[in-house]
Protein backbone atom coordinates (compact mmCIF):
# COMPACT_ATOMS: atom_id res chain seq x y z
CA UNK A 1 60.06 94.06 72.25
CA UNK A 2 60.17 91.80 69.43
CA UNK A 3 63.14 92.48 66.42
CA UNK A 4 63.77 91.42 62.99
CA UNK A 5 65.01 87.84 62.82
CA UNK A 6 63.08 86.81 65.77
CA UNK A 7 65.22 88.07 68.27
CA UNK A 8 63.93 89.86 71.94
CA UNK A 9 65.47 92.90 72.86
CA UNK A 10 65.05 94.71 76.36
CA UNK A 11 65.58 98.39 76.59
CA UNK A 12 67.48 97.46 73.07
CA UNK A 13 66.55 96.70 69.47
CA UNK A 14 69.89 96.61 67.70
CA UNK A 15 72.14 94.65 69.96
CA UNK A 16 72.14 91.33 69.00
CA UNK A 17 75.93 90.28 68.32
CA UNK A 18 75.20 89.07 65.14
CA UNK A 19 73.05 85.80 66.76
CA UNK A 20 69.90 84.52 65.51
CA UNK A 21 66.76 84.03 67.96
CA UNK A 22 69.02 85.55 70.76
CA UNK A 23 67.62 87.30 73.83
CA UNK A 24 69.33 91.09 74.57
CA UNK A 25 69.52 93.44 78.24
CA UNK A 26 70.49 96.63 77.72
CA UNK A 27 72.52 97.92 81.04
CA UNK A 28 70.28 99.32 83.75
CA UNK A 29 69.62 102.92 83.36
CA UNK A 30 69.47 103.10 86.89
CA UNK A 31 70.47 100.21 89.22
CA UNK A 32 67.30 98.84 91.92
CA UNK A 33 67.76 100.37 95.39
CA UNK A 34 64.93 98.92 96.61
CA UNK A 35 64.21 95.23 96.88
CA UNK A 36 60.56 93.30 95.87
CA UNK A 37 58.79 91.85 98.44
CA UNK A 38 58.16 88.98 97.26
CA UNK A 39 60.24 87.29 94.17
CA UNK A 40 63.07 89.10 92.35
CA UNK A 41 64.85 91.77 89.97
CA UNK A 42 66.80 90.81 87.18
CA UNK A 43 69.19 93.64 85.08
CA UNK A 44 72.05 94.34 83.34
CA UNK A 45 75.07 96.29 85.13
CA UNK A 46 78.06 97.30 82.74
CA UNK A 47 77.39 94.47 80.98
CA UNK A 48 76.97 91.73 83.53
CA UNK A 49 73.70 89.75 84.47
CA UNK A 50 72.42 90.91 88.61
CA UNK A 51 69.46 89.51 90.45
CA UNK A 52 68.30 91.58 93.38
CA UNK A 53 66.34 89.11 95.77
CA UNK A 54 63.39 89.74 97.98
CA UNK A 55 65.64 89.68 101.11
CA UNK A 56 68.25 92.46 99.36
CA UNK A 57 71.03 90.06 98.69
CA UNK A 58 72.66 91.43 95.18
CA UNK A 59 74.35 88.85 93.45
CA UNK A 60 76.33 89.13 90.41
CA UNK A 61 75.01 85.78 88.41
CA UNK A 62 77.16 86.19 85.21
CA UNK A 63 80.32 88.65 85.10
CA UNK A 64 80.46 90.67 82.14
């Protein structure tokens, strides 16, 4: 969803941190159990950045 000032939120339209043209995650309601078969998952755990791949590897890209 698009938000004043230009900004994209996901599962968010407030959180922003006071940026300008800034990209927000909200946390994961509910964390994938199940991988994709083909390609990936990306979310938002307490605050850090996750990608599930295709093969089920979980890997913690950015810590919060």
């Amino acid at each position: 969803m698009t938000a004043a000032g230009g900004h994209i939120g996901l599962g968010t339209t407030s959180q922003f941190g006071a940026g300008q043209d800034v990209v927000a995650i909200a946390n994961a309601s509910a964390a994938p159990s199940v991988h994709p078969a083909d390609g990936g998952i990306l979310f938002v755990k307490d605050g850090a950045f996750i990608y599930r791949g295709a093969k089920g590897a979980v890997t913690r890209t950015a810590p919060a």
